[in-house]
Amino acid sequence: MPLLLLAACITLPAAALDTARLDPATRANDDLFRAANGAWLAATAIPAERSEVYGADLPASVNARVRAIVDGLRAHPQAPGSIERKLVDFHPGPGNSR
């Protein structure tokens, strides 16, 4: 396995390693996570109501897209038992949460 890792490190172009997120003050032997992500950790604030953050706010964008689809379906009557009606029934309406 170490040989495979060494081969990958040698063959990867320098641009494949994002050095902007590294923390040069932390030795990888002491704290690998902080050494690899230290600059990002220092520059990124995690809001109190969130337990995690992403480079792109994927959960929020997915929720917004699902909400737009369901709101579009809710605007028109759907046949009972149809997939569209099940989606509308499953997802809470405006002002409601599960």
Short mmCIF file of N, CA and C in Angstrom, two decimals:
data_model
loop_
_atom_site.label_atom_id
_atom_site.label_comp_id
_atom_site.label_asym_id
_atom_site.label_seq_id
_atom_site.Cartn_x
_atom_site.Cartn_y
_atom_site.Cartn_z
N MET A 1 0.81 -1.20 0.00
CA MET A 1 0.00 0.00 0.00
C MET A 1 0.86 1.27 0.00
N PRO A 2 1.94 1.35 0.83
CA PRO A 2 2.76 2.56 0.79
C PRO A 2 3.35 2.83 -0.59
N LEU A 3 3.67 1.77 -1.33
CA LEU A 3 4.23 1.95 -2.67
C LEU A 3 3.19 2.58 -3.59
N LEU A 4 1.94 2.16 -3.46
CA LEU A 4 0.86 2.72 -4.27
C LEU A 4 0.67 4.21 -3.95
N LEU A 5 0.70 4.56 -2.68
CA LEU A 5 0.58 5.95 -2.28
C LEU A 5 1.74 6.77 -2.82
N LEU A 6 2.93 6.23 -2.74
CA LEU A 6 4.11 6.92 -3.26
C LEU A 6 3.98 7.14 -4.76
N ALA A 7 3.51 6.13 -5.48
CA ALA A 7 3.34 6.26 -6.93
C ALA A 7 2.31 7.33 -7.25
N ALA A 8 1.23 7.38 -6.48
CA ALA A 8 0.20 8.40 -6.72
C ALA A 8 0.74 9.80 -6.46
N CYS A 9 1.52 9.94 -5.42
CA CYS A 9 2.09 11.26 -5.09
C CYS A 9 3.07 11.72 -6.16
N ILE A 10 3.81 10.81 -6.72
CA ILE A 10 4.80 11.16 -7.74
C ILE A 10 4.13 11.52 -9.05
N THR A 11 3.05 10.81 -9.41
CA THR A 11 2.43 11.02 -10.71
C THR A 11 1.39 12.13 -10.72
N LEU A 12 0.91 12.57 -9.57
CA LEU A 12 -0.08 13.65 -9.54
C LEU A 12 0.60 14.98 -9.87
N PRO A 13 -0.05 15.80 -10.67
CA PRO A 13 0.53 17.12 -10.94
C PRO A 13 0.47 17.98 -9.69
N ALA A 14 1.33 18.95 -9.60
CA ALA A 14 1.38 19.82 -8.43
C ALA A 14 0.06 20.55 -8.22
N ALA A 15 -0.66 20.85 -9.29
CA ALA A 15 -1.93 21.57 -9.18
C ALA A 15 -3.00 20.73 -8.49
N ALA A 16 -2.81 19.42 -8.38
CA ALA A 16 -3.81 18.57 -7.75
C ALA A 16 -3.83 18.75 -6.23
N LEU A 17 -2.79 19.34 -5.66
CA LEU A 17 -2.72 19.57 -4.23
C LEU A 17 -3.00 21.04 -3.95
N ASP A 18 -4.08 21.30 -3.21
CA ASP A 18 -4.47 22.67 -2.88
C ASP A 18 -3.72 23.10 -1.62
N THR A 19 -2.61 23.78 -1.79
CA THR A 19 -1.80 24.18 -0.65
C THR A 19 -2.37 25.37 0.10
N ALA A 20 -3.38 26.03 -0.45
CA ALA A 20 -3.96 27.19 0.22
C ALA A 20 -4.67 26.81 1.52
N ARG A 21 -5.08 25.57 1.65
CA ARG A 21 -5.79 25.14 2.86
C ARG A 21 -4.86 24.58 3.93
N LEU A 22 -3.60 24.39 3.59
CA LEU A 22 -2.65 23.81 4.54
C LEU A 22 -2.28 24.80 5.63
N ASP A 23 -1.93 24.27 6.79
CA ASP A 23 -1.43 25.08 7.90
C ASP A 23 0.04 24.75 8.08
N PRO A 24 0.93 25.59 7.58
CA PRO A 24 2.36 25.28 7.66
C PRO A 24 2.89 25.27 9.09
N ALA A 25 2.17 25.86 10.04
CA ALA A 25 2.63 25.90 11.42
C ALA A 25 2.36 24.60 12.17
N THR A 26 1.53 23.73 11.61
CA THR A 26 1.17 22.47 12.28
C THR A 26 1.86 21.31 11.57
N ARG A 27 2.54 20.49 12.35
CA ARG A 27 3.19 19.31 11.78
C ARG A 27 2.14 18.23 11.54
N ALA A 28 2.21 17.58 10.40
CA ALA A 28 1.26 16.51 10.07
C ALA A 28 1.36 15.37 11.07
N ASN A 29 2.54 15.14 11.64
CA ASN A 29 2.70 14.07 12.64
C ASN A 29 1.92 14.37 13.91
N ASP A 30 1.75 15.66 14.23
CA ASP A 30 1.06 16.05 15.45
C ASP A 30 -0.46 16.08 15.28
N ASP A 31 -0.92 16.67 14.18
CA ASP A 31 -2.37 16.81 13.94
C ASP A 31 -2.59 16.88 12.43
N LEU A 32 -2.82 15.74 11.81
CA LEU A 32 -2.95 15.68 10.35
C LEU A 32 -4.13 16.51 9.86
N PHE A 33 -5.27 16.44 10.55
CA PHE A 33 -6.45 17.19 10.11
C PHE A 33 -6.17 18.69 10.10
N ARG A 34 -5.58 19.22 11.18
CA ARG A 34 -5.29 20.65 11.25
C ARG A 34 -4.19 21.02 10.26
N ALA A 35 -3.21 20.16 10.06
CA ALA A 35 -2.15 20.45 9.10
C ALA A 35 -2.72 20.54 7.68
N ALA A 36 -3.68 19.69 7.36
CA ALA A 36 -4.26 19.67 6.01
C ALA A 36 -5.34 20.72 5.81
N ASN A 37 -6.02 21.13 6.88
CA ASN A 37 -7.17 22.03 6.75
C ASN A 37 -7.08 23.28 7.60
N GLY A 38 -5.93 23.56 8.18
CA GLY A 38 -5.80 24.66 9.13
C GLY A 38 -6.20 26.01 8.60
N ALA A 39 -5.78 26.36 7.40
CA ALA A 39 -6.13 27.67 6.84
C ALA A 39 -7.63 27.76 6.60
N TRP A 40 -8.23 26.69 6.13
CA TRP A 40 -9.69 26.68 5.90
C TRP A 40 -10.43 26.81 7.23
N LEU A 41 -9.96 26.08 8.26
CA LEU A 41 -10.60 26.15 9.57
C LEU A 41 -10.54 27.57 10.15
N ALA A 42 -9.41 28.25 9.96
CA ALA A 42 -9.26 29.60 10.49
C ALA A 42 -10.14 30.60 9.74
N ALA A 43 -10.40 30.35 8.47
CA ALA A 43 -11.15 31.31 7.65
C ALA A 43 -12.64 31.03 7.60
N THR A 44 -13.08 29.87 8.07
CA THR A 44 -14.48 29.47 7.94
C THR A 44 -15.17 29.48 9.29
N ALA A 45 -16.24 30.22 9.38
CA ALA A 45 -17.04 30.25 10.61
C ALA A 45 -18.23 29.31 10.46
N ILE A 46 -18.46 28.49 11.47
CA ILE A 46 -19.62 27.60 11.47
C ILE A 46 -20.70 28.27 12.31
N PRO A 47 -21.84 28.62 11.70
CA PRO A 47 -22.91 29.28 12.46
C PRO A 47 -23.39 28.40 13.62
N ALA A 48 -23.85 29.03 14.69
CA ALA A 48 -24.27 28.31 15.89
C ALA A 48 -25.39 27.32 15.62
N GLU A 49 -26.27 27.63 14.66
CA GLU A 49 -27.41 26.75 14.38
C GLU A 49 -27.04 25.59 13.47
N ARG A 50 -25.81 25.53 13.00
CA ARG A 50 -25.37 24.47 12.09
C ARG A 50 -24.32 23.61 12.77
N SER A 51 -24.26 22.35 12.42
CA SER A 51 -23.23 21.48 12.96
C SER A 51 -22.12 21.24 11.94
N GLU A 52 -22.32 21.71 10.71
CA GLU A 52 -21.33 21.49 9.66
C GLU A 52 -21.50 22.54 8.58
N VAL A 53 -20.47 22.74 7.80
CA VAL A 53 -20.54 23.62 6.64
C VAL A 53 -19.88 22.91 5.48
N TYR A 54 -20.26 23.30 4.29
CA TYR A 54 -19.71 22.71 3.07
C TYR A 54 -19.13 23.82 2.22
N GLY A 55 -18.30 23.44 1.26
CA GLY A 55 -17.78 24.42 0.32
C GLY A 55 -18.92 25.10 -0.41
N ALA A 56 -19.88 24.34 -0.83
CA ALA A 56 -21.13 24.85 -1.40
C ALA A 56 -22.22 24.38 -0.45
N ASP A 57 -23.19 25.21 -0.18
CA ASP A 57 -24.22 24.83 0.79
C ASP A 57 -25.20 23.86 0.14
N LEU A 58 -24.76 22.63 -0.04
CA LEU A 58 -25.54 21.62 -0.74
C LEU A 58 -26.89 21.33 -0.11
N PRO A 59 -26.98 21.10 1.21
CA PRO A 59 -28.31 20.81 1.77
C PRO A 59 -29.31 21.94 1.54
N ALA A 60 -28.88 23.18 1.66
CA ALA A 60 -29.80 24.30 1.46
C ALA A 60 -30.25 24.38 0.01
N SER A 61 -29.34 24.15 -0.93
CA SER A 61 -29.73 24.24 -2.35
C SER A 61 -30.64 23.08 -2.74
N VAL A 62 -30.40 21.89 -2.19
CA VAL A 62 -31.28 20.75 -2.48
C VAL A 62 -32.66 21.01 -1.88
N ASN A 63 -32.71 21.49 -0.64
CA ASN A 63 -34.00 21.78 -0.02
C ASN A 63 -34.77 22.84 -0.80
N ALA A 64 -34.08 23.85 -1.30
CA ALA A 64 -34.74 24.89 -2.08
C ALA A 64 -35.30 24.33 -3.38
N ARG A 65 -34.55 23.44 -4.03
CA ARG A 65 -35.03 22.85 -5.29
C ARG A 65 -36.24 21.95 -5.04
N VAL A 66 -36.18 21.14 -3.98
CA VAL A 66 -37.32 20.27 -3.66
C VAL A 66 -38.54 21.12 -3.32
N ARG A 67 -38.34 22.19 -2.54
CA ARG A 67 -39.45 23.07 -2.18
C ARG A 67 -40.06 23.70 -3.43
N ALA A 68 -39.24 24.11 -4.40
CA ALA A 68 -39.76 24.71 -5.64
C ALA A 68 -40.57 23.69 -6.44
N ILE A 69 -40.10 22.45 -6.49
CA ILE A 69 -40.84 21.39 -7.21
C ILE A 69 -42.18 21.14 -6.54
N VAL A 70 -42.16 20.98 -5.21
CA VAL A 70 -43.40 20.69 -4.48
C VAL A 70 -44.36 21.87 -4.56
N ASP A 71 -43.85 23.09 -4.47
CA ASP A 71 -44.72 24.27 -4.58
C ASP A 71 -45.36 24.34 -5.97
N GLY A 72 -44.61 23.97 -7.00
CA GLY A 72 -45.16 23.92 -8.35
C GLY A 72 -46.26 22.88 -8.47
N LEU A 73 -46.07 21.73 -7.84
CA LEU A 73 -47.10 20.68 -7.85
C LEU A 73 -48.31 21.10 -7.03
N ARG A 74 -48.06 21.79 -5.92
CA ARG A 74 -49.14 22.21 -5.03
C ARG A 74 -50.04 23.25 -5.71
N ALA A 75 -49.51 23.97 -6.69
CA ALA A 75 -50.27 25.02 -7.37
C ALA A 75 -51.37 24.46 -8.27
N HIS A 76 -51.27 23.18 -8.63
CA HIS A 76 -52.27 22.56 -9.51
C HIS A 76 -52.81 21.30 -8.83
N PRO A 77 -54.11 21.02 -8.98
CA PRO A 77 -54.67 19.81 -8.37
C PRO A 77 -54.01 18.56 -8.96
N GLN A 78 -53.71 17.60 -8.10
CA GLN A 78 -53.09 16.35 -8.53
C GLN A 78 -54.07 15.20 -8.31
N ALA A 79 -54.01 14.22 -9.19
CA ALA A 79 -54.91 13.06 -9.09
C ALA A 79 -54.60 12.26 -7.83
N PRO A 80 -55.63 11.83 -7.10
CA PRO A 80 -55.41 11.02 -5.90
C PRO A 80 -54.61 9.76 -6.25
N GLY A 81 -53.62 9.46 -5.41
CA GLY A 81 -52.81 8.26 -5.61
C GLY A 81 -51.65 8.44 -6.57
N SER A 82 -51.57 9.57 -7.26
CA SER A 82 -50.47 9.78 -8.21
C SER A 82 -49.18 10.10 -7.45
N ILE A 83 -48.06 9.90 -8.11
CA ILE A 83 -46.77 10.21 -7.50
C ILE A 83 -46.71 11.69 -7.10
N GLU A 84 -47.24 12.53 -7.97
CA GLU A 84 -47.23 13.97 -7.68
C GLU A 84 -48.02 14.28 -6.41
N ARG A 85 -49.18 13.66 -6.26
CA ARG A 85 -50.02 13.89 -5.08
C ARG A 85 -49.32 13.36 -3.82
N LYS A 86 -48.65 12.22 -3.94
CA LYS A 86 -47.92 11.67 -2.79
C LYS A 86 -46.80 12.61 -2.36
N LEU A 87 -46.10 13.22 -3.33
CA LEU A 87 -45.06 14.19 -2.99
C LEU A 87 -45.64 15.38 -2.25
N VAL A 88 -46.75 15.91 -2.75
CA VAL A 88 -47.40 17.06 -2.12
C VAL A 88 -47.86 16.69 -0.71
N ASP A 89 -48.43 15.49 -0.55
CA ASP A 89 -48.92 15.07 0.76
C ASP A 89 -47.77 14.82 1.74
N PHE A 90 -46.66 14.32 1.24
CA PHE A 90 -45.53 13.97 2.10
C PHE A 90 -44.80 15.21 2.62
N HIS A 91 -44.58 16.19 1.74
CA HIS A 91 -43.82 17.38 2.13
C HIS A 91 -44.73 18.39 2.81
N PRO A 92 -44.28 18.94 3.93
CA PRO A 92 -45.10 19.91 4.64
C PRO A 92 -45.30 21.18 3.83
N GLY A 93 -46.42 21.80 4.04
CA GLY A 93 -46.72 23.05 3.34
C GLY A 93 -45.98 24.22 3.96
N PRO A 94 -46.16 25.40 3.38
CA PRO A 94 -45.50 26.59 3.92
C PRO A 94 -45.90 26.83 5.37
N GLY A 95 -44.92 27.12 6.21
CA GLY A 95 -45.20 27.38 7.62
C GLY A 95 -45.24 26.13 8.48
N ASN A 96 -45.22 24.96 7.87
CA ASN A 96 -45.23 23.70 8.63
C ASN A 96 -43.86 23.06 8.53
N SER A 97 -43.50 22.31 9.53
CA SER A 97 -42.23 21.58 9.47
C SER A 97 -42.41 20.22 10.11
N ARG A 98 -41.53 19.31 9.73
CA ARG A 98 -41.58 17.96 10.30
C ARG A 98 -40.40 17.74 11.18
#
